Amino acid sequence: MGIEGSYRFVDHTADLGIVVRAGDIKGLFRNAALAVFDIIADSKGPGLEEKRMISVEGEDLEDLMINWLREILYLWNGEEYLVRDVAVVELSKEKLRAEVVVEAYEPKVHAIKTEIKAVTYHQTRVGPADGGWEAQVIFDT
């Protein structure tokens, strides 16, 4: 399942903002993670994939989204893995657990598009919208 059409960029001075949409809240967290890696690197390489379980907590949905994306971004910034797929297995207003499929970054295979340094709390929102769910997140680039 592709990420096409599930997020769009928003204007923001000096940083990068996105609005992510999905039919349900689990899909929203999945699409947000996939959007981050769609922004970071081009296409899937032929490398070996592995699965990781990731758990995060937050005080509310906005905090949970920020902590989730920070953990996802660490896979790139800290371990040089690209996220290829996400299956959210548990989600409440304060906790998320997901199985994440990652692939090791290969400089000869993966083209880097945009470097995301950090996920910010600035203008973050998560909530129901138009019969589905929507989140806005701003990244420091």
mmCIF file of N, CA and C in Angstrom:
data_model
loop_
_atom_site.group_PDB
_atom_site.id
_atom_site.type_symbol
_atom_site.label_atom_id
_atom_site.label_comp_id
_atom_site.label_asym_id
_atom_site.label_seq_id
_atom_site.Cartn_x
_atom_site.Cartn_y
_atom_site.Cartn_z
ATOM 1 N N MET A 1 0.844 -1.176 0.000
ATOM 2 C CA MET A 1 0.000 0.000 0.000
ATOM 3 C C MET A 1 0.886 1.235 0.000
ATOM 4 N N GLY A 2 0.696 2.131 -0.942
ATOM 5 C CA GLY A 2 1.538 3.302 -1.082
ATOM 6 C C GLY A 2 1.106 4.455 -0.202
ATOM 7 N N ILE A 3 1.934 5.461 -0.171
ATOM 8 C CA ILE A 3 1.693 6.645 0.646
ATOM 9 C C ILE A 3 1.088 7.776 -0.185
ATOM 10 N N GLU A 4 1.037 7.615 -1.496
ATOM 11 C CA GLU A 4 0.564 8.660 -2.392
ATOM 12 C C GLU A 4 -0.809 9.171 -1.953
ATOM 13 N N GLY A 5 -0.932 10.490 -1.892
ATOM 14 C CA GLY A 5 -2.211 11.113 -1.584
ATOM 15 C C GLY A 5 -2.574 11.146 -0.115
ATOM 16 N N SER A 6 -1.746 10.576 0.756
ATOM 17 C CA SER A 6 -2.105 10.554 2.170
ATOM 18 C C SER A 6 -1.464 11.689 2.959
ATOM 19 N N TYR A 7 -0.613 12.480 2.302
ATOM 20 C CA TYR A 7 -0.071 13.659 2.971
ATOM 21 C C TYR A 7 0.198 14.745 1.945
ATOM 22 N N ARG A 8 0.299 15.987 2.470
ATOM 23 C CA ARG A 8 0.652 17.126 1.622
ATOM 24 C C ARG A 8 1.542 18.056 2.432
ATOM 25 N N PHE A 9 2.303 18.880 1.739
ATOM 26 C CA PHE A 9 3.157 19.851 2.403
ATOM 27 C C PHE A 9 2.343 21.074 2.782
ATOM 28 N N VAL A 10 2.751 21.750 3.871
ATOM 29 C CA VAL A 10 2.148 23.020 4.254
ATOM 30 C C VAL A 10 3.251 24.062 4.303
ATOM 31 N N ASP A 11 2.888 25.293 3.964
ATOM 32 C CA ASP A 11 3.868 26.377 3.990
ATOM 33 C C ASP A 11 4.317 26.643 5.418
ATOM 34 N N HIS A 12 5.616 26.752 5.597
ATOM 35 C CA HIS A 12 6.154 27.092 6.904
ATOM 36 C C HIS A 12 7.538 27.675 6.696
ATOM 37 N N THR A 13 7.789 28.822 7.350
ATOM 38 C CA THR A 13 9.072 29.490 7.186
ATOM 39 C C THR A 13 10.222 28.656 7.734
ATOM 40 N N ALA A 14 11.211 28.419 6.931
ATOM 41 C CA ALA A 14 12.479 27.773 7.294
ATOM 42 C C ALA A 14 12.382 26.294 7.654
ATOM 43 N N ASP A 15 11.205 25.817 7.956
ATOM 44 C CA ASP A 15 11.046 24.411 8.298
ATOM 45 C C ASP A 15 10.131 23.744 7.277
ATOM 46 N N LEU A 16 9.830 22.487 7.499
ATOM 47 C CA LEU A 16 8.984 21.719 6.593
ATOM 48 C C LEU A 16 7.773 21.231 7.366
ATOM 49 N N GLY A 17 6.590 21.498 6.842
ATOM 50 C CA GLY A 17 5.368 21.044 7.495
ATOM 51 C C GLY A 17 4.572 20.132 6.584
ATOM 52 N N ILE A 18 3.880 19.156 7.202
ATOM 53 C CA ILE A 18 3.001 18.275 6.437
ATOM 54 C C ILE A 18 1.661 18.140 7.150
ATOM 55 N N VAL A 19 0.642 17.870 6.362
ATOM 56 C CA VAL A 19 -0.658 17.461 6.872
ATOM 57 C C VAL A 19 -0.879 16.046 6.370
ATOM 58 N N VAL A 20 -1.134 15.131 7.300
ATOM 59 C CA VAL A 20 -1.319 13.716 6.983
ATOM 60 C C VAL A 20 -2.777 13.357 7.209
ATOM 61 N N ARG A 21 -3.340 12.511 6.332
ATOM 62 C CA ARG A 21 -4.737 12.086 6.459
ATOM 63 C C ARG A 21 -4.832 10.566 6.396
ATOM 64 N N ALA A 22 -5.894 10.053 7.020
ATOM 65 C CA ALA A 22 -6.192 8.616 6.942
ATOM 66 C C ALA A 22 -7.638 8.401 7.357
ATOM 67 N N GLY A 23 -8.162 7.245 7.006
ATOM 68 C CA GLY A 23 -9.538 6.906 7.344
ATOM 69 C C GLY A 23 -9.751 6.604 8.815
ATOM 70 N N ASP A 24 -8.684 6.128 9.490
ATOM 71 C CA ASP A 24 -8.790 5.853 10.922
ATOM 72 C C ASP A 24 -7.497 6.274 11.609
ATOM 73 N N ILE A 25 -7.513 6.254 12.926
ATOM 74 C CA ILE A 25 -6.371 6.780 13.672
ATOM 75 C C ILE A 25 -5.123 5.906 13.536
ATOM 76 N N LYS A 26 -5.286 4.588 13.447
ATOM 77 C CA LYS A 26 -4.116 3.726 13.232
ATOM 78 C C LYS A 26 -3.474 4.034 11.887
ATOM 79 N N GLY A 27 -4.303 4.236 10.877
ATOM 80 C CA GLY A 27 -3.798 4.602 9.558
ATOM 81 C C GLY A 27 -3.095 5.941 9.569
ATOM 82 N N LEU A 28 -3.563 6.861 10.418
ATOM 83 C CA LEU A 28 -2.937 8.179 10.526
ATOM 84 C C LEU A 28 -1.498 8.052 11.025
ATOM 85 N N PHE A 29 -1.293 7.273 12.078
ATOM 86 C CA PHE A 29 0.061 7.096 12.605
ATOM 87 C C PHE A 29 0.940 6.342 11.606
ATOM 88 N N ARG A 30 0.375 5.384 10.900
ATOM 89 C CA ARG A 30 1.112 4.661 9.858
ATOM 90 C C ARG A 30 1.526 5.624 8.748
ATOM 91 N N ASN A 31 0.557 6.393 8.247
ATOM 92 C CA ASN A 31 0.840 7.310 7.142
ATOM 93 C C ASN A 31 1.841 8.386 7.530
ATOM 94 N N ALA A 32 1.796 8.848 8.777
ATOM 95 C CA ALA A 32 2.750 9.865 9.226
ATOM 96 C C ALA A 32 4.178 9.323 9.164
ATOM 97 N N ALA A 33 4.375 8.102 9.631
ATOM 98 C CA ALA A 33 5.713 7.496 9.588
ATOM 99 C C ALA A 33 6.181 7.291 8.154
ATOM 100 N N LEU A 34 5.297 6.792 7.303
ATOM 101 C CA LEU A 34 5.670 6.562 5.903
ATOM 102 C C LEU A 34 5.933 7.875 5.171
ATOM 103 N N ALA A 35 5.191 8.922 5.522
ATOM 104 C CA ALA A 35 5.416 10.235 4.906
ATOM 105 C C ALA A 35 6.813 10.750 5.227
ATOM 106 N N VAL A 36 7.254 10.569 6.472
ATOM 107 C CA VAL A 36 8.597 11.006 6.864
ATOM 108 C C VAL A 36 9.639 10.374 5.945
ATOM 109 N N PHE A 37 9.525 9.084 5.696
ATOM 110 C CA PHE A 37 10.537 8.415 4.879
ATOM 111 C C PHE A 37 10.335 8.631 3.386
ATOM 112 N N ASP A 38 9.132 8.977 2.977
ATOM 113 C CA ASP A 38 8.911 9.377 1.592
ATOM 114 C C ASP A 38 9.606 10.711 1.329
ATOM 115 N N ILE A 39 9.625 11.568 2.333
ATOM 116 C CA ILE A 39 10.295 12.866 2.232
ATOM 117 C C ILE A 39 11.813 12.690 2.262
ATOM 118 N N ILE A 40 12.314 11.782 3.078
ATOM 119 C CA ILE A 40 13.758 11.610 3.271
ATOM 120 C C ILE A 40 14.452 10.970 2.070
ATOM 121 N N ALA A 41 13.916 9.886 1.536
ATOM 122 C CA ALA A 41 14.663 9.127 0.520
ATOM 123 C C ALA A 41 13.769 8.628 -0.600
ATOM 124 N N ASP A 42 14.380 8.426 -1.762
ATOM 125 C CA ASP A 42 13.703 7.876 -2.931
ATOM 126 C C ASP A 42 13.647 6.366 -2.880
ATOM 127 N N SER A 43 12.543 5.858 -3.258
ATOM 128 C CA SER A 43 12.268 4.458 -3.570
ATOM 129 C C SER A 43 12.940 3.386 -2.731
ATOM 130 N N LYS A 44 12.348 2.241 -2.851
ATOM 131 C CA LYS A 44 12.813 1.060 -2.134
ATOM 132 C C LYS A 44 14.004 0.451 -2.859
ATOM 133 N N GLY A 45 14.996 0.088 -2.100
ATOM 134 C CA GLY A 45 16.157 -0.577 -2.668
ATOM 135 C C GLY A 45 16.005 -2.085 -2.584
ATOM 136 N N PRO A 46 16.976 -2.810 -3.098
ATOM 137 C CA PRO A 46 16.907 -4.271 -3.107
ATOM 138 C C PRO A 46 17.415 -4.908 -1.810
ATOM 139 N N GLY A 47 17.656 -4.084 -0.791
ATOM 140 C CA GLY A 47 18.260 -4.584 0.441
ATOM 141 C C GLY A 47 17.353 -5.484 1.256
ATOM 142 N N LEU A 48 17.953 -6.114 2.237
ATOM 143 C CA LEU A 48 17.216 -6.987 3.141
ATOM 144 C C LEU A 48 16.405 -6.153 4.118
ATOM 145 N N GLU A 49 15.191 -6.590 4.343
ATOM 146 C CA GLU A 49 14.330 -5.900 5.290
ATOM 147 C C GLU A 49 14.288 -6.688 6.587
ATOM 148 N N GLU A 50 14.088 -5.976 7.676
ATOM 149 C CA GLU A 50 13.886 -6.626 8.962
ATOM 150 C C GLU A 50 12.753 -5.924 9.691
ATOM 151 N N LYS A 51 12.177 -6.616 10.663
ATOM 152 C CA LYS A 51 11.054 -6.059 11.418
ATOM 153 C C LYS A 51 11.513 -5.655 12.808
ATOM 154 N N ARG A 52 10.964 -4.528 13.275
ATOM 155 C CA ARG A 52 11.242 -4.027 14.618
ATOM 156 C C ARG A 52 9.925 -3.704 15.303
ATOM 157 N N MET A 53 9.843 -3.951 16.593
ATOM 158 C CA MET A 53 8.697 -3.517 17.389
ATOM 159 C C MET A 53 9.073 -2.208 18.061
ATOM 160 N N ILE A 54 8.220 -1.221 17.930
ATOM 161 C CA ILE A 54 8.460 0.082 18.544
ATOM 162 C C ILE A 54 7.273 0.421 19.429
ATOM 163 N N SER A 55 7.570 0.871 20.644
ATOM 164 C CA SER A 55 6.536 1.320 21.579
ATOM 165 C C SER A 55 6.864 2.729 22.031
ATOM 166 N N VAL A 56 5.858 3.585 22.045
ATOM 167 C CA VAL A 56 6.026 4.951 22.545
ATOM 168 C C VAL A 56 4.817 5.320 23.392
ATOM 169 N N GLU A 57 5.028 6.306 24.253
ATOM 170 C CA GLU A 57 3.949 6.820 25.091
ATOM 171 C C GLU A 57 3.898 8.328 24.966
ATOM 172 N N GLY A 58 2.747 8.893 25.305
ATOM 173 C CA GLY A 58 2.571 10.337 25.281
ATOM 174 C C GLY A 58 1.441 10.740 26.207
ATOM 175 N N GLU A 59 1.357 12.026 26.493
ATOM 176 C CA GLU A 59 0.319 12.537 27.386
ATOM 177 C C GLU A 59 -1.027 12.662 26.688
ATOM 178 N N ASP A 60 -1.007 12.853 25.384
ATOM 179 C CA ASP A 60 -2.221 12.969 24.573
ATOM 180 C C ASP A 60 -1.856 12.589 23.142
ATOM 181 N N LEU A 61 -2.798 12.698 22.223
ATOM 182 C CA LEU A 61 -2.524 12.270 20.840
ATOM 183 C C LEU A 61 -1.426 13.087 20.170
ATOM 184 N N GLU A 62 -1.377 14.398 20.439
ATOM 185 C CA GLU A 62 -0.326 15.228 19.840
ATOM 186 C C GLU A 62 1.049 14.805 20.345
ATOM 187 N N ASP A 63 1.164 14.632 21.656
ATOM 188 C CA ASP A 63 2.426 14.209 22.254
ATOM 189 C C ASP A 63 2.815 12.814 21.758
ATOM 190 N N LEU A 64 1.832 11.936 21.638
ATOM 191 C CA LEU A 64 2.074 10.590 21.127
ATOM 192 C C LEU A 64 2.586 10.635 19.687
ATOM 193 N N MET A 65 1.993 11.491 18.850
ATOM 194 C CA MET A 65 2.441 11.623 17.459
ATOM 195 C C MET A 65 3.883 12.119 17.402
ATOM 196 N N ILE A 66 4.201 13.138 18.198
ATOM 197 C CA ILE A 66 5.568 13.671 18.209
ATOM 198 C C ILE A 66 6.554 12.592 18.658
ATOM 199 N N ASN A 67 6.246 11.912 19.746
ATOM 200 C CA ASN A 67 7.147 10.867 20.252
ATOM 201 C C ASN A 67 7.293 9.719 19.259
ATOM 202 N N TRP A 68 6.208 9.364 18.586
ATOM 203 C CA TRP A 68 6.226 8.325 17.551
ATOM 204 C C TRP A 68 7.153 8.728 16.414
ATOM 205 N N LEU A 69 6.983 9.930 15.901
ATOM 206 C CA LEU A 69 7.804 10.362 14.767
ATOM 207 C C LEU A 69 9.258 10.571 15.171
ATOM 208 N N ARG A 70 9.499 10.980 16.398
ATOM 209 C CA ARG A 70 10.885 11.089 16.874
ATOM 210 C C ARG A 70 11.551 9.715 16.916
ATOM 211 N N GLU A 71 10.822 8.716 17.380
ATOM 212 C CA GLU A 71 11.362 7.355 17.426
ATOM 213 C C GLU A 71 11.601 6.826 16.008
ATOM 214 N N ILE A 72 10.668 7.094 15.120
ATOM 215 C CA ILE A 72 10.803 6.694 13.715
ATOM 216 C C ILE A 72 12.002 7.395 13.073
ATOM 217 N N LEU A 73 12.139 8.695 13.334
ATOM 218 C CA LEU A 73 13.252 9.460 12.766
ATOM 219 C C LEU A 73 14.597 8.968 13.310
ATOM 220 N N TYR A 74 14.614 8.490 14.556
ATOM 221 C CA TYR A 74 15.851 7.950 15.120
ATOM 222 C C TYR A 74 16.349 6.740 14.321
ATOM 223 N N LEU A 75 15.430 5.963 13.770
ATOM 224 C CA LEU A 75 15.854 4.827 12.947
ATOM 225 C C LEU A 75 16.737 5.299 11.795
ATOM 226 N N TRP A 76 16.465 6.494 11.276
ATOM 227 C CA TRP A 76 17.280 7.060 10.206
ATOM 228 C C TRP A 76 18.513 7.759 10.771
ATOM 229 N N ASN A 77 18.297 8.750 11.641
ATOM 230 C CA ASN A 77 19.405 9.562 12.145
ATOM 231 C C ASN A 77 20.378 8.781 13.023
ATOM 232 N N GLY A 78 19.885 7.823 13.775
ATOM 233 C CA GLY A 78 20.735 7.086 14.701
ATOM 234 C C GLY A 78 21.252 5.762 14.180
ATOM 235 N N GLU A 79 20.477 5.108 13.308
ATOM 236 C CA GLU A 79 20.842 3.759 12.876
ATOM 237 C C GLU A 79 20.949 3.585 11.361
ATOM 238 N N GLU A 80 20.617 4.621 10.601
ATOM 239 C CA GLU A 80 20.654 4.598 9.135
ATOM 240 C C GLU A 80 19.766 3.515 8.531
ATOM 241 N N TYR A 81 18.559 3.403 9.082
ATOM 242 C CA TYR A 81 17.533 2.532 8.521
ATOM 243 C C TYR A 81 16.441 3.377 7.900
ATOM 244 N N LEU A 82 15.899 2.899 6.798
ATOM 245 C CA LEU A 82 14.741 3.515 6.158
ATOM 246 C C LEU A 82 13.513 2.681 6.492
ATOM 247 N N VAL A 83 12.432 3.343 6.861
ATOM 248 C CA VAL A 83 11.193 2.636 7.182
ATOM 249 C C VAL A 83 10.453 2.341 5.889
ATOM 250 N N ARG A 84 10.059 1.084 5.702
ATOM 251 C CA ARG A 84 9.374 0.658 4.485
ATOM 252 C C ARG A 84 7.904 0.356 4.691
ATOM 253 N N ASP A 85 7.524 -0.070 5.901
ATOM 254 C CA ASP A 85 6.110 -0.321 6.184
ATOM 255 C C ASP A 85 5.894 -0.278 7.685
ATOM 256 N N VAL A 86 4.640 -0.059 8.066
ATOM 257 C CA VAL A 86 4.267 0.058 9.473
ATOM 258 C C VAL A 86 2.935 -0.643 9.676
ATOM 259 N N ALA A 87 2.840 -1.424 10.738
ATOM 260 C CA ALA A 87 1.568 -2.016 11.157
ATOM 261 C C ALA A 87 1.355 -1.637 12.620
ATOM 262 N N VAL A 88 0.406 -0.752 12.866
ATOM 263 C CA VAL A 88 0.099 -0.339 14.235
ATOM 264 C C VAL A 88 -0.707 -1.466 14.875
ATOM 265 N N VAL A 89 -0.175 -2.040 15.949
ATOM 266 C CA VAL A 89 -0.843 -3.182 16.577
ATOM 267 C C VAL A 89 -1.595 -2.802 17.847
ATOM 268 N N GLU A 90 -1.227 -1.689 18.456
ATOM 269 C CA GLU A 90 -1.917 -1.221 19.657
ATOM 270 C C GLU A 90 -1.870 0.298 19.675
ATOM 271 N N LEU A 91 -3.013 0.920 19.953
ATOM 272 C CA LEU A 91 -3.056 2.378 19.978
ATOM 273 C C LEU A 91 -4.138 2.850 20.932
ATOM 274 N N SER A 92 -3.736 3.729 21.852
ATOM 275 C CA SER A 92 -4.675 4.427 22.725
ATOM 276 C C SER A 92 -4.269 5.897 22.698
ATOM 277 N N LYS A 93 -4.928 6.732 23.472
ATOM 278 C CA LYS A 93 -4.577 8.156 23.489
ATOM 279 C C LYS A 93 -3.197 8.401 24.086
ATOM 280 N N GLU A 94 -2.657 7.402 24.790
ATOM 281 C CA GLU A 94 -1.386 7.601 25.479
ATOM 282 C C GLU A 94 -0.302 6.579 25.140
ATOM 283 N N LYS A 95 -0.614 5.596 24.294
ATOM 284 C CA LYS A 95 0.380 4.560 23.986
ATOM 285 C C LYS A 95 0.198 4.030 22.569
ATOM 286 N N LEU A 96 1.331 3.761 21.920
ATOM 287 C CA LEU A 96 1.327 3.172 20.582
ATOM 288 C C LEU A 96 2.368 2.062 20.544
ATOM 289 N N ARG A 97 1.997 0.955 19.923
ATOM 290 C CA ARG A 97 2.930 -0.140 19.672
ATOM 291 C C ARG A 97 2.752 -0.541 18.220
ATOM 292 N N ALA A 98 3.875 -0.624 17.494
ATOM 293 C CA ALA A 98 3.795 -0.917 16.061
ATOM 294 C C ALA A 98 4.951 -1.799 15.620
ATOM 295 N N GLU A 99 4.666 -2.618 14.600
ATOM 296 C CA GLU A 99 5.706 -3.393 13.936
ATOM 297 C C GLU A 99 6.149 -2.587 12.720
ATOM 298 N N VAL A 100 7.439 -2.318 12.659
ATOM 299 C CA VAL A 100 7.995 -1.471 11.608
ATOM 300 C C VAL A 100 8.958 -2.294 10.759
ATOM 301 N N VAL A 101 8.774 -2.250 9.448
ATOM 302 C CA VAL A 101 9.689 -2.920 8.519
ATOM 303 C C VAL A 101 10.728 -1.892 8.085
ATOM 304 N N VAL A 102 12.006 -2.216 8.310
ATOM 305 C CA VAL A 102 13.093 -1.298 7.973
ATOM 306 C C VAL A 102 14.047 -1.948 6.982
ATOM 307 N N GLU A 103 14.773 -1.081 6.298
ATOM 308 C CA GLU A 103 15.794 -1.518 5.343
ATOM 309 C C GLU A 103 17.033 -0.668 5.582
ATOM 310 N N ALA A 104 18.198 -1.285 5.622
ATOM 311 C CA ALA A 104 19.443 -0.552 5.836
ATOM 312 C C ALA A 104 19.709 0.388 4.660
ATOM 313 N N TYR A 105 20.140 1.606 4.972
ATOM 314 C CA TYR A 105 20.488 2.595 3.955
ATOM 315 C C TYR A 105 21.739 2.157 3.198
ATOM 316 N N GLU A 106 21.652 2.212 1.877
ATOM 317 C CA GLU A 106 22.780 1.910 0.995
ATOM 318 C C GLU A 106 23.006 3.127 0.101
ATOM 319 N N PRO A 107 24.117 3.855 0.275
ATOM 320 C CA PRO A 107 24.353 5.073 -0.503
ATOM 321 C C PRO A 107 24.292 4.880 -2.018
ATOM 322 N N LYS A 108 24.674 3.702 -2.510
ATOM 323 C CA LYS A 108 24.656 3.455 -3.954
ATOM 324 C C LYS A 108 23.261 3.137 -4.471
ATOM 325 N N VAL A 109 22.325 2.874 -3.555
ATOM 326 C CA VAL A 109 20.979 2.455 -3.945
ATOM 327 C C VAL A 109 19.927 3.516 -3.636
ATOM 328 N N HIS A 110 20.023 4.131 -2.474
ATOM 329 C CA HIS A 110 19.000 5.075 -2.014
ATOM 330 C C HIS A 110 19.447 6.518 -2.239
ATOM 331 N N ALA A 111 18.611 7.293 -2.884
ATOM 332 C CA ALA A 111 18.885 8.714 -3.096
ATOM 333 C C ALA A 111 18.215 9.516 -1.982
ATOM 334 N N ILE A 112 19.009 10.293 -1.268
ATOM 335 C CA ILE A 112 18.472 11.126 -0.191
ATOM 336 C C ILE A 112 17.894 12.395 -0.801
ATOM 337 N N LYS A 113 16.656 12.719 -0.424
ATOM 338 C CA LYS A 113 15.968 13.900 -0.956
ATOM 339 C C LYS A 113 16.025 15.074 0.017
ATOM 340 N N THR A 114 15.643 14.851 1.258
ATOM 341 C CA THR A 114 15.557 15.926 2.247
ATOM 342 C C THR A 114 16.011 15.399 3.595
ATOM 343 N N GLU A 115 16.846 16.158 4.259
ATOM 344 C CA GLU A 115 17.288 15.769 5.594
ATOM 345 C C GLU A 115 16.346 16.379 6.627
ATOM 346 N N ILE A 116 15.737 15.545 7.441
ATOM 347 C CA ILE A 116 14.897 16.014 8.544
ATOM 348 C C ILE A 116 15.713 15.866 9.817
ATOM 349 N N LYS A 117 15.946 16.998 10.500
ATOM 350 C CA LYS A 117 16.764 16.974 11.712
ATOM 351 C C LYS A 117 15.955 16.605 12.945
ATOM 352 N N ALA A 118 14.725 17.132 13.027
ATOM 353 C CA ALA A 118 13.937 16.914 14.246
ATOM 354 C C ALA A 118 12.455 17.112 13.973
ATOM 355 N N VAL A 119 11.643 16.549 14.862
ATOM 356 C CA VAL A 119 10.196 16.739 14.855
ATOM 357 C C VAL A 119 9.898 17.773 15.935
ATOM 358 N N THR A 120 9.085 18.778 15.612
ATOM 359 C CA THR A 120 8.812 19.841 16.578
ATOM 360 C C THR A 120 7.365 19.782 17.075
ATOM 361 N N TYR A 121 7.124 20.435 18.213
ATOM 362 C CA TYR A 121 5.760 20.554 18.740
ATOM 363 C C TYR A 121 5.011 21.719 18.092
ATOM 364 N N HIS A 122 5.732 22.589 17.399
ATOM 365 C CA HIS A 122 5.141 23.795 16.818
ATOM 366 C C HIS A 122 3.981 23.450 15.880
ATOM 367 N N GLN A 123 2.808 23.983 16.170
ATOM 368 C CA GLN A 123 1.595 23.834 15.352
ATOM 369 C C GLN A 123 1.155 22.380 15.148
ATOM 370 N N THR A 124 1.585 21.481 16.021
ATOM 371 C CA THR A 124 1.158 20.079 15.905
ATOM 372 C C THR A 124 -0.299 19.955 16.295
ATOM 373 N N ARG A 125 -1.033 19.209 15.502
ATOM 374 C CA ARG A 125 -2.428 18.906 15.836
ATOM 375 C C ARG A 125 -2.763 17.524 15.306
ATOM 376 N N VAL A 126 -3.624 16.821 16.045
ATOM 377 C CA VAL A 126 -4.090 15.488 15.672
ATOM 378 C C VAL A 126 -5.560 15.415 16.042
ATOM 379 N N GLY A 127 -6.406 15.026 15.093
ATOM 380 C CA GLY A 127 -7.818 14.908 15.432
ATOM 381 C C GLY A 127 -8.662 14.445 14.267
ATOM 382 N N PRO A 128 -9.952 14.215 14.551
ATOM 383 C CA PRO A 128 -10.874 13.816 13.490
ATOM 384 C C PRO A 128 -11.083 14.961 12.500
ATOM 385 N N ALA A 129 -11.268 14.606 11.228
ATOM 386 C CA ALA A 129 -11.495 15.618 10.189
ATOM 387 C C ALA A 129 -12.175 14.970 8.988
ATOM 388 N N ASP A 130 -13.280 15.525 8.568
ATOM 389 C CA ASP A 130 -13.972 15.094 7.346
ATOM 390 C C ASP A 130 -14.185 13.579 7.269
ATOM 391 N N GLY A 131 -14.675 12.987 8.330
ATOM 392 C CA GLY A 131 -14.965 11.560 8.327
ATOM 393 C C GLY A 131 -13.753 10.663 8.486
ATOM 394 N N GLY A 132 -12.594 11.232 8.704
ATOM 395 C CA GLY A 132 -11.366 10.466 8.908
ATOM 396 C C GLY A 132 -10.549 11.113 10.008
ATOM 397 N N TRP A 133 -9.244 11.021 9.881
ATOM 398 C CA TRP A 133 -8.324 11.614 10.850
ATOM 399 C C TRP A 133 -7.275 12.432 10.114
ATOM 400 N N GLU A 134 -6.793 13.489 10.783
ATOM 401 C CA GLU A 134 -5.801 14.380 10.181
ATOM 402 C C GLU A 134 -4.809 14.827 11.247
ATOM 403 N N ALA A 135 -3.550 14.964 10.838
ATOM 404 C CA ALA A 135 -2.501 15.478 11.720
ATOM 405 C C ALA A 135 -1.654 16.474 10.951
ATOM 406 N N GLN A 136 -1.212 17.500 11.647
ATOM 407 C CA GLN A 136 -0.236 18.435 11.092
ATOM 408 C C GLN A 136 1.011 18.366 11.955
ATOM 409 N N VAL A 137 2.170 18.273 11.296
ATOM 410 C CA VAL A 137 3.444 18.185 11.998
ATOM 411 C C VAL A 137 4.455 19.063 11.270
ATOM 412 N N ILE A 138 5.284 19.761 12.054
ATOM 413 C CA ILE A 138 6.345 20.604 11.502
ATOM 414 C C ILE A 138 7.691 19.968 11.854
ATOM 415 N N PHE A 139 8.574 19.887 10.855
ATOM 416 C CA PHE A 139 9.907 19.312 11.032
ATOM 417 C C PHE A 139 10.965 20.398 10.920
ATOM 418 N N ASP A 140 12.034 20.243 11.675
ATOM 419 C CA ASP A 140 13.213 21.085 11.553
ATOM 420 C C ASP A 140 14.098 20.433 10.492
ATOM 421 N N THR A 141 14.402 21.191 9.423
ATOM 422 C CA THR A 141 15.204 20.623 8.328
ATOM 423 C C THR A 141 16.555 21.299 8.225
#
